[in-house]
Coordinates of N, CA and C in Angstrom, one line a residue:
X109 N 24.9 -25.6 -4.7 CA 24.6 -27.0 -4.3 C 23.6 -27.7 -5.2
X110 N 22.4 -26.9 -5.7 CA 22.2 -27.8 -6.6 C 20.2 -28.0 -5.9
X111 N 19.7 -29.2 -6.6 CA 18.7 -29.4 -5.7 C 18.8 -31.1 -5.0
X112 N 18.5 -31.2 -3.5 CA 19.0 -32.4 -3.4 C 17.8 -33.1 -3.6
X113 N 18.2 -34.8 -3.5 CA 17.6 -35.4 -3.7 C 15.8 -35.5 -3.5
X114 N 15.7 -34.9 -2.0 CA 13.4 -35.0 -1.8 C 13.1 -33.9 -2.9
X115 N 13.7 -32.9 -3.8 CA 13.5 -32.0 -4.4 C 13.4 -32.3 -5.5
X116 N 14.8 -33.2 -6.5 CA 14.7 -33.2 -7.7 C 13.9 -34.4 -8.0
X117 N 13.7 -35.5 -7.3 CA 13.4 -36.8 -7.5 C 11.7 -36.8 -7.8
X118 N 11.3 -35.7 -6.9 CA 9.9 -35.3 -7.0 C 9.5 -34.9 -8.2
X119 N 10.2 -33.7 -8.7 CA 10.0 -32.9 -9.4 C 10.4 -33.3 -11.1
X120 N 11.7 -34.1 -11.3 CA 11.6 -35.0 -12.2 C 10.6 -35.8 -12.7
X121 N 9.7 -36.3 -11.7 CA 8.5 -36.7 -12.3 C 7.3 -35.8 -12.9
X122 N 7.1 -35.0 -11.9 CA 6.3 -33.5 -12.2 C 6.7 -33.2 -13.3
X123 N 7.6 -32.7 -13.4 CA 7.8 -31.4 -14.2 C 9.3 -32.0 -14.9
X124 N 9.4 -32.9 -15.8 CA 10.4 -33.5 -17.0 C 11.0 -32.1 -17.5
X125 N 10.3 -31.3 -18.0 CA 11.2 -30.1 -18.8 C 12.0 -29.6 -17.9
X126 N 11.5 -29.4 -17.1 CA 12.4 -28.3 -15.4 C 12.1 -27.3 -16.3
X127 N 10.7 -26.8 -16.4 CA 10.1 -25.4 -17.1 C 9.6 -24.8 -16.0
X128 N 9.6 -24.9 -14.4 CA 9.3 -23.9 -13.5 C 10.0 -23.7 -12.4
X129 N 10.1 -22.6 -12.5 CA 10.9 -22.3 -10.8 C 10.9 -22.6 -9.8
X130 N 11.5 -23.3 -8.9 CA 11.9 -23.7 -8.0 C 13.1 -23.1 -6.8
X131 N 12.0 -23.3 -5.5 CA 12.9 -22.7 -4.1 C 12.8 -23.9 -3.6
X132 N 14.0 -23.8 -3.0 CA 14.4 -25.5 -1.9 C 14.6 -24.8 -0.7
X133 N 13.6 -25.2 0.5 CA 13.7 -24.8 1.6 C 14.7 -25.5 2.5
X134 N 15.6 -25.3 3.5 CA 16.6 -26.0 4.0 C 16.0 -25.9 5.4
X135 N 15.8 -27.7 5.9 CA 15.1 -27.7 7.5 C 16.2 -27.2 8.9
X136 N 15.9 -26.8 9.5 CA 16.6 -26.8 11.1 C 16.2 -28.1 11.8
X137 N 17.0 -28.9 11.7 CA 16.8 -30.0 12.3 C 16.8 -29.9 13.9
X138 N 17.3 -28.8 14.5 CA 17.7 -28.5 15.8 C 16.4 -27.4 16.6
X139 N 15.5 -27.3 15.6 CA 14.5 -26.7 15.9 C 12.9 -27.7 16.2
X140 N 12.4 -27.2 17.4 CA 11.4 -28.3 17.3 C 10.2 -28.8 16.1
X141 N 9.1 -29.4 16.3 CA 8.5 -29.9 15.8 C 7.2 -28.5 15.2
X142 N 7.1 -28.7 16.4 CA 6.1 -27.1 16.9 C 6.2 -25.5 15.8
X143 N 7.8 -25.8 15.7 CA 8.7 -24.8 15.2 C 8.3 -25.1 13.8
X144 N 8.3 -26.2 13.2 CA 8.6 -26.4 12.0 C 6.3 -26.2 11.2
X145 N 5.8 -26.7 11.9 CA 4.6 -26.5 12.0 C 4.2 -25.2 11.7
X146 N 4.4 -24.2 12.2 CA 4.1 -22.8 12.7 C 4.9 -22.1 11.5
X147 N 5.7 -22.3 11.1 CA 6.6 -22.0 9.6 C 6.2 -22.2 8.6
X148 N 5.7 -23.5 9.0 CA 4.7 -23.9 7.6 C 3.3 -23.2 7.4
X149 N 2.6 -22.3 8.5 CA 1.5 -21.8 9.0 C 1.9 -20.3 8.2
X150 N 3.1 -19.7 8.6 CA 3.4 -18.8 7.5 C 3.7 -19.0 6.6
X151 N 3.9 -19.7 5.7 CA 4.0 -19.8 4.3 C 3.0 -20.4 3.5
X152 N 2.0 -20.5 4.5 CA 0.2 -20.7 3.7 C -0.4 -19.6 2.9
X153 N 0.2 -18.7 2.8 CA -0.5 -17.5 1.7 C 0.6 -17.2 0.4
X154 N 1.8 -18.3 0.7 CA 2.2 -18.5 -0.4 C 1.0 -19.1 -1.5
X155 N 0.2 -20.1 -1.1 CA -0.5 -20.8 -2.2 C -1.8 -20.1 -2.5
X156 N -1.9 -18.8 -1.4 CA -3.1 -18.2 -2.6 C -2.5 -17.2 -3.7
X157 N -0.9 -17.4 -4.3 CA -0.3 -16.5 -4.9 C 0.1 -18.0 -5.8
X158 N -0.4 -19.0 -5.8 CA -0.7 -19.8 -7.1 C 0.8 -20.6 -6.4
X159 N 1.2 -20.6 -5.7 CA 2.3 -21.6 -5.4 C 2.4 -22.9 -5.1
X160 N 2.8 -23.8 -5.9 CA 2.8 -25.0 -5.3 C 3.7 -25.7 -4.5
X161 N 3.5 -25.9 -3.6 CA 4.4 -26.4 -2.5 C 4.2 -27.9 -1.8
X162 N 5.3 -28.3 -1.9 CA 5.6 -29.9 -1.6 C 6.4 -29.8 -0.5
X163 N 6.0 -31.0 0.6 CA 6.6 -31.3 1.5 C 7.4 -32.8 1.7
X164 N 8.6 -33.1 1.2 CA 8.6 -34.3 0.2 C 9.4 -35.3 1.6
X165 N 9.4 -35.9 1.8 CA 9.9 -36.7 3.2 C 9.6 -38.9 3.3
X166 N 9.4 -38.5 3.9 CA 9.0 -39.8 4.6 C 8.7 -40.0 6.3
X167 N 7.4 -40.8 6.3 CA 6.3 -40.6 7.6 C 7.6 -41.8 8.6
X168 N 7.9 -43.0 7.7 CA 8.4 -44.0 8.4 C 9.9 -43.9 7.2
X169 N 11.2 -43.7 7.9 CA 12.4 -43.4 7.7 C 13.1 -44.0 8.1
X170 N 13.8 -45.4 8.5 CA 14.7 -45.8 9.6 C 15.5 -46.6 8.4
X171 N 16.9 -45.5 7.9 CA 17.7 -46.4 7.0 C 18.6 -47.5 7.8
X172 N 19.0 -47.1 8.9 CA 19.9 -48.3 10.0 C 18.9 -49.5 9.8
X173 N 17.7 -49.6 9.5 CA 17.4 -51.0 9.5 C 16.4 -51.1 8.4
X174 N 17.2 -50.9 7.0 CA 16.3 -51.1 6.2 C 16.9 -52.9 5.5
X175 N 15.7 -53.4 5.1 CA 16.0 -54.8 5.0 C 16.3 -54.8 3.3
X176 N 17.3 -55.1 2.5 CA 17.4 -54.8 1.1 C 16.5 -56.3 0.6
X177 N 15.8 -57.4 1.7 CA 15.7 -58.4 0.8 C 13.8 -58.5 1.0
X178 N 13.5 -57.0 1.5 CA 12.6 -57.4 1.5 C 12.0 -55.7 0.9
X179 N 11.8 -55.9 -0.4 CA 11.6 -54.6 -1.0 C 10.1 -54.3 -1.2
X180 N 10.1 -55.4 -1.0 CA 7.7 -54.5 -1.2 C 7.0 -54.7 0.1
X181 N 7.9 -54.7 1.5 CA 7.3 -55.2 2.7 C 8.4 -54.5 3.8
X182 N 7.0 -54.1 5.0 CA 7.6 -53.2 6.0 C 7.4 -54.5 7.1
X183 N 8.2 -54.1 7.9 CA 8.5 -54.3 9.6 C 6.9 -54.1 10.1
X184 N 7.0 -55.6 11.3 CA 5.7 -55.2 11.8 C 5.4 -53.2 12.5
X185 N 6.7 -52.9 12.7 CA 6.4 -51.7 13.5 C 6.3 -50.6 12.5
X186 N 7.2 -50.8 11.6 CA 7.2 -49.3 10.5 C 5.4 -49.6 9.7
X187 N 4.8 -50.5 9.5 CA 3.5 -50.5 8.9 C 2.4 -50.1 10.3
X188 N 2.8 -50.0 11.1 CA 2.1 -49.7 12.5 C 2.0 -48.1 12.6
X189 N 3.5 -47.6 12.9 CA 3.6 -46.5 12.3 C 3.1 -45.3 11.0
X190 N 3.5 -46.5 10.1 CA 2.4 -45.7 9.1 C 1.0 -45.3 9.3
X191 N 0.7 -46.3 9.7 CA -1.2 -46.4 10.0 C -1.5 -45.3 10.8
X192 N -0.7 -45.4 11.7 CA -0.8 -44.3 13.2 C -0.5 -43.1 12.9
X193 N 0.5 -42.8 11.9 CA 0.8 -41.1 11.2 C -0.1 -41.0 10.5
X194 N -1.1 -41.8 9.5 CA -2.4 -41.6 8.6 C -3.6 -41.0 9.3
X195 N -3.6 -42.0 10.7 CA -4.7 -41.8 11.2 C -4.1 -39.8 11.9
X196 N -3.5 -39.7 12.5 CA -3.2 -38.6 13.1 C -3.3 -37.5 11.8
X197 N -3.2 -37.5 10.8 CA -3.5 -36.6 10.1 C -4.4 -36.1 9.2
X198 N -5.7 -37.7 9.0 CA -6.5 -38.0 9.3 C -7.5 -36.6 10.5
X199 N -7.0 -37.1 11.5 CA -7.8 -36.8 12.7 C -6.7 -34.9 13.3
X200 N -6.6 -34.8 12.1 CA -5.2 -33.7 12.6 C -4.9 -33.3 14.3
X201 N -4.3 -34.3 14.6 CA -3.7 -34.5 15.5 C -2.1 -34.1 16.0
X202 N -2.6 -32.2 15.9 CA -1.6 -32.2 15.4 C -0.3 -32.1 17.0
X203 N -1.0 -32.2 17.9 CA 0.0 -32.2 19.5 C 0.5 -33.7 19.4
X204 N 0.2 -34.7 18.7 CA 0.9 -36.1 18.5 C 1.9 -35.9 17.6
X205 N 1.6 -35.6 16.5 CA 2.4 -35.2 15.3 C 3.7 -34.7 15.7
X206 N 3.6 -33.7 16.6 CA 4.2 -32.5 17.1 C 5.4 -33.6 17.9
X207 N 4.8 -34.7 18.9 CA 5.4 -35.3 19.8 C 4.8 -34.9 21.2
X208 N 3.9 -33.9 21.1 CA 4.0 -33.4 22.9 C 3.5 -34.2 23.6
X209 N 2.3 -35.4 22.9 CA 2.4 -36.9 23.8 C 3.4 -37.8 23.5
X210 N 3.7 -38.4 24.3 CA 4.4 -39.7 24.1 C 4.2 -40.4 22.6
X211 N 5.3 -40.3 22.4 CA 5.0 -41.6 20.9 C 5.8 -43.3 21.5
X212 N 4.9 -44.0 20.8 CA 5.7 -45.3 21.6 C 6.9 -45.8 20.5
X213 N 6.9 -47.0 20.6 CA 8.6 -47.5 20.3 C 8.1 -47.4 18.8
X214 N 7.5 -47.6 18.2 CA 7.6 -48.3 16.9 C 7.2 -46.8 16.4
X215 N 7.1 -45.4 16.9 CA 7.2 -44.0 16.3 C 8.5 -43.8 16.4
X216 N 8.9 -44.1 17.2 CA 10.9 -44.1 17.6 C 11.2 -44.2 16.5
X217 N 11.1 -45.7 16.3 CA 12.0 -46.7 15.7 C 11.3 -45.8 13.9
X218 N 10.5 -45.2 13.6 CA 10.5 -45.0 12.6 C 11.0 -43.7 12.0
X219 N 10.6 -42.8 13.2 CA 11.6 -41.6 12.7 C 13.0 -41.4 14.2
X220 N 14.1 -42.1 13.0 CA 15.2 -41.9 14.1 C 15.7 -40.7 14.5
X221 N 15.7 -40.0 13.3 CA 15.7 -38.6 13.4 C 15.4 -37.7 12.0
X222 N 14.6 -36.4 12.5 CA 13.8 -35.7 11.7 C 13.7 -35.4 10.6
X223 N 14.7 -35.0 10.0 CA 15.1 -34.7 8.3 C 13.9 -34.8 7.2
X224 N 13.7 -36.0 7.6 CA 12.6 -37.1 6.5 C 11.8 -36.4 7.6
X225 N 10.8 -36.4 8.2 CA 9.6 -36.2 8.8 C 9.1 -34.6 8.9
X226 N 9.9 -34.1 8.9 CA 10.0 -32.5 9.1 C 9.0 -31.8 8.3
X227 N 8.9 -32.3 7.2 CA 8.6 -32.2 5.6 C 7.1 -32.0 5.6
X228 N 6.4 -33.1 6.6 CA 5.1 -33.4 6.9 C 4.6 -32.4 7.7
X229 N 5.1 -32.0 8.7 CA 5.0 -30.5 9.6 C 4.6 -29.7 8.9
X230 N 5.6 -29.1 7.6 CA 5.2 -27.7 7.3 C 4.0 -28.4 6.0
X231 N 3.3 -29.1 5.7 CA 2.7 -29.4 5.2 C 1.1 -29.4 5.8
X232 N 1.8 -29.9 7.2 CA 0.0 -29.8 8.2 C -0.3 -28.4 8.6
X233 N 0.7 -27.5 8.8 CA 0.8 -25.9 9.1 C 0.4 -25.3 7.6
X234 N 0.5 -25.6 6.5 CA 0.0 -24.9 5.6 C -1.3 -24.8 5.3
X235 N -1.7 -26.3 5.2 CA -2.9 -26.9 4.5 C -4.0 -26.4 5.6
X236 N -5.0 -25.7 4.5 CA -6.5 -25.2 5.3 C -7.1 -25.7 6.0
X237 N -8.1 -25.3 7.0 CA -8.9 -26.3 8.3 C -10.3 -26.8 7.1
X238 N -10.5 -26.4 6.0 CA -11.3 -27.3 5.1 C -10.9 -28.4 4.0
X239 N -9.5 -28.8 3.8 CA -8.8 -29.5 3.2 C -8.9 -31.1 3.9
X240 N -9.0 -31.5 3.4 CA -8.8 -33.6 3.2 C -7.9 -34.2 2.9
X241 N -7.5 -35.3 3.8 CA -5.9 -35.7 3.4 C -6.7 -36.7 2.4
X242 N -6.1 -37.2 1.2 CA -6.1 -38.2 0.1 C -4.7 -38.7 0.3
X243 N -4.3 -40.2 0.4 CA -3.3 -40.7 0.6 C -3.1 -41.7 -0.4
X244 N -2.0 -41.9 -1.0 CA -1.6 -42.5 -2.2 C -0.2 -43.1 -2.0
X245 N 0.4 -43.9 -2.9 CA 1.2 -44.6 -2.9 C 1.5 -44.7 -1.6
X246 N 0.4 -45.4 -1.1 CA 0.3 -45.9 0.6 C 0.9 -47.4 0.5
X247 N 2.6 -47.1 1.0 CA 2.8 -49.1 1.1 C 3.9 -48.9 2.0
X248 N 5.1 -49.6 2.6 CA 6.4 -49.6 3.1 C 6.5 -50.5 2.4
X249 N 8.1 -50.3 2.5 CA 9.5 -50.8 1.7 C 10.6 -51.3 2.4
X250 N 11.5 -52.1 1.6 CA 12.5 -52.5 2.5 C 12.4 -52.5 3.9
X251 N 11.7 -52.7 4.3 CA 11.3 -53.3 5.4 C 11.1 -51.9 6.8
X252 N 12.0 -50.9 6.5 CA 12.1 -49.8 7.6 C 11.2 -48.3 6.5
X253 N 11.1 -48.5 5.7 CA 10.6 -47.2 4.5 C 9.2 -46.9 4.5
X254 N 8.2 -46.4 4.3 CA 7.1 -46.1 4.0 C 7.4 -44.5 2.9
X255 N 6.6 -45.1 1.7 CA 6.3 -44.1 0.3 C 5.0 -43.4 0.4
X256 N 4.6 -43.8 1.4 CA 3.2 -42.9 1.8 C 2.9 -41.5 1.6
X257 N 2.0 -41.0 0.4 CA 2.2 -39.9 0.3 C 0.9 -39.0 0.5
X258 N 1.0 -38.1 0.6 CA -0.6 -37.3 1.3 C -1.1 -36.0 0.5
X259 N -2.4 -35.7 0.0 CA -2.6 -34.6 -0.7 C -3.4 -33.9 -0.3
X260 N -3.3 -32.3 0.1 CA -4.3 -31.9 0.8 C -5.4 -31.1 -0.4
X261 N -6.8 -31.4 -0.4 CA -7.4 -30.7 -1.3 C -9.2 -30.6 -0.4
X262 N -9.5 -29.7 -0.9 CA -11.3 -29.1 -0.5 C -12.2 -30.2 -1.2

């Protein structure tokens, strides 16, 4: 199969030669949130064996309503969303994250379903309890997208 797209698209920028090895983990969409968290929690001692690991996704994901005419601007709700996944990870929040509270409409409306968000789970399960989120190309797109990306470092 190849590497799909959150894999190569990343890593094309990284790494132009394709001079390092690469595993592509494949999600269970049908497994919970909780599940994917906790997975990510085991594979935290991959990176003291020098591994680098990317969780490549998107926080706010709703292609059914992506607006093509409005490419440098989100939906009042998908920029709401954004704010509210920053702050939760931020504040590692991770039983919200997770969903075990309620998330309201405009968390719905931005992850319709998991694929894209999943990514961010095993990323909060890996990253140390002394790490800092740094957040960068922090914007939404087409109206339903957010490029928001997060780096955990001491």
């Amino acid at each position: 199969w190849g590497l799909d797209h959150g894999c190569w698209s990343i890593l094309n920028q990284m790494y132009p030669q394709a001079d390092i090895p690469v595993l592509q983990m494949s999600l269970d969409y049908k497994r919970s949130a909780q599940y994917h968290m906790e997975l990510g929690k085991q594979l935290s001692s991959l990176r003291e064996k020098g591994v680098l690991i990317i969780g490549s996704g998107n926080m706010v994901h709703n292609l059914g309503m992506v607006d093509w005419r409005n490419p440098d601007g989100g939906f009042d709700w998908a920029i709401e969303s954004n704010e509210a996944f920053k702050k939760m990870i931020l504040e590692n929040d991770v039983e919200m994250l997770c969903g075990k509270k309620p998330w309201k409409n405009a968390l719905r409306l931005a992850v319709p379903s998991t694929e894209h968000y999943n990514p961010l789970l095993y990323i909060m399960g890996i990253k140390s309890a002394n790490e800092h989120p740094f957040f960068f190309n922090d914007n939404t797109v087409m109206g339903s997208l957010s490029m928001t990306s997060v780096l955990f470092n001491s």
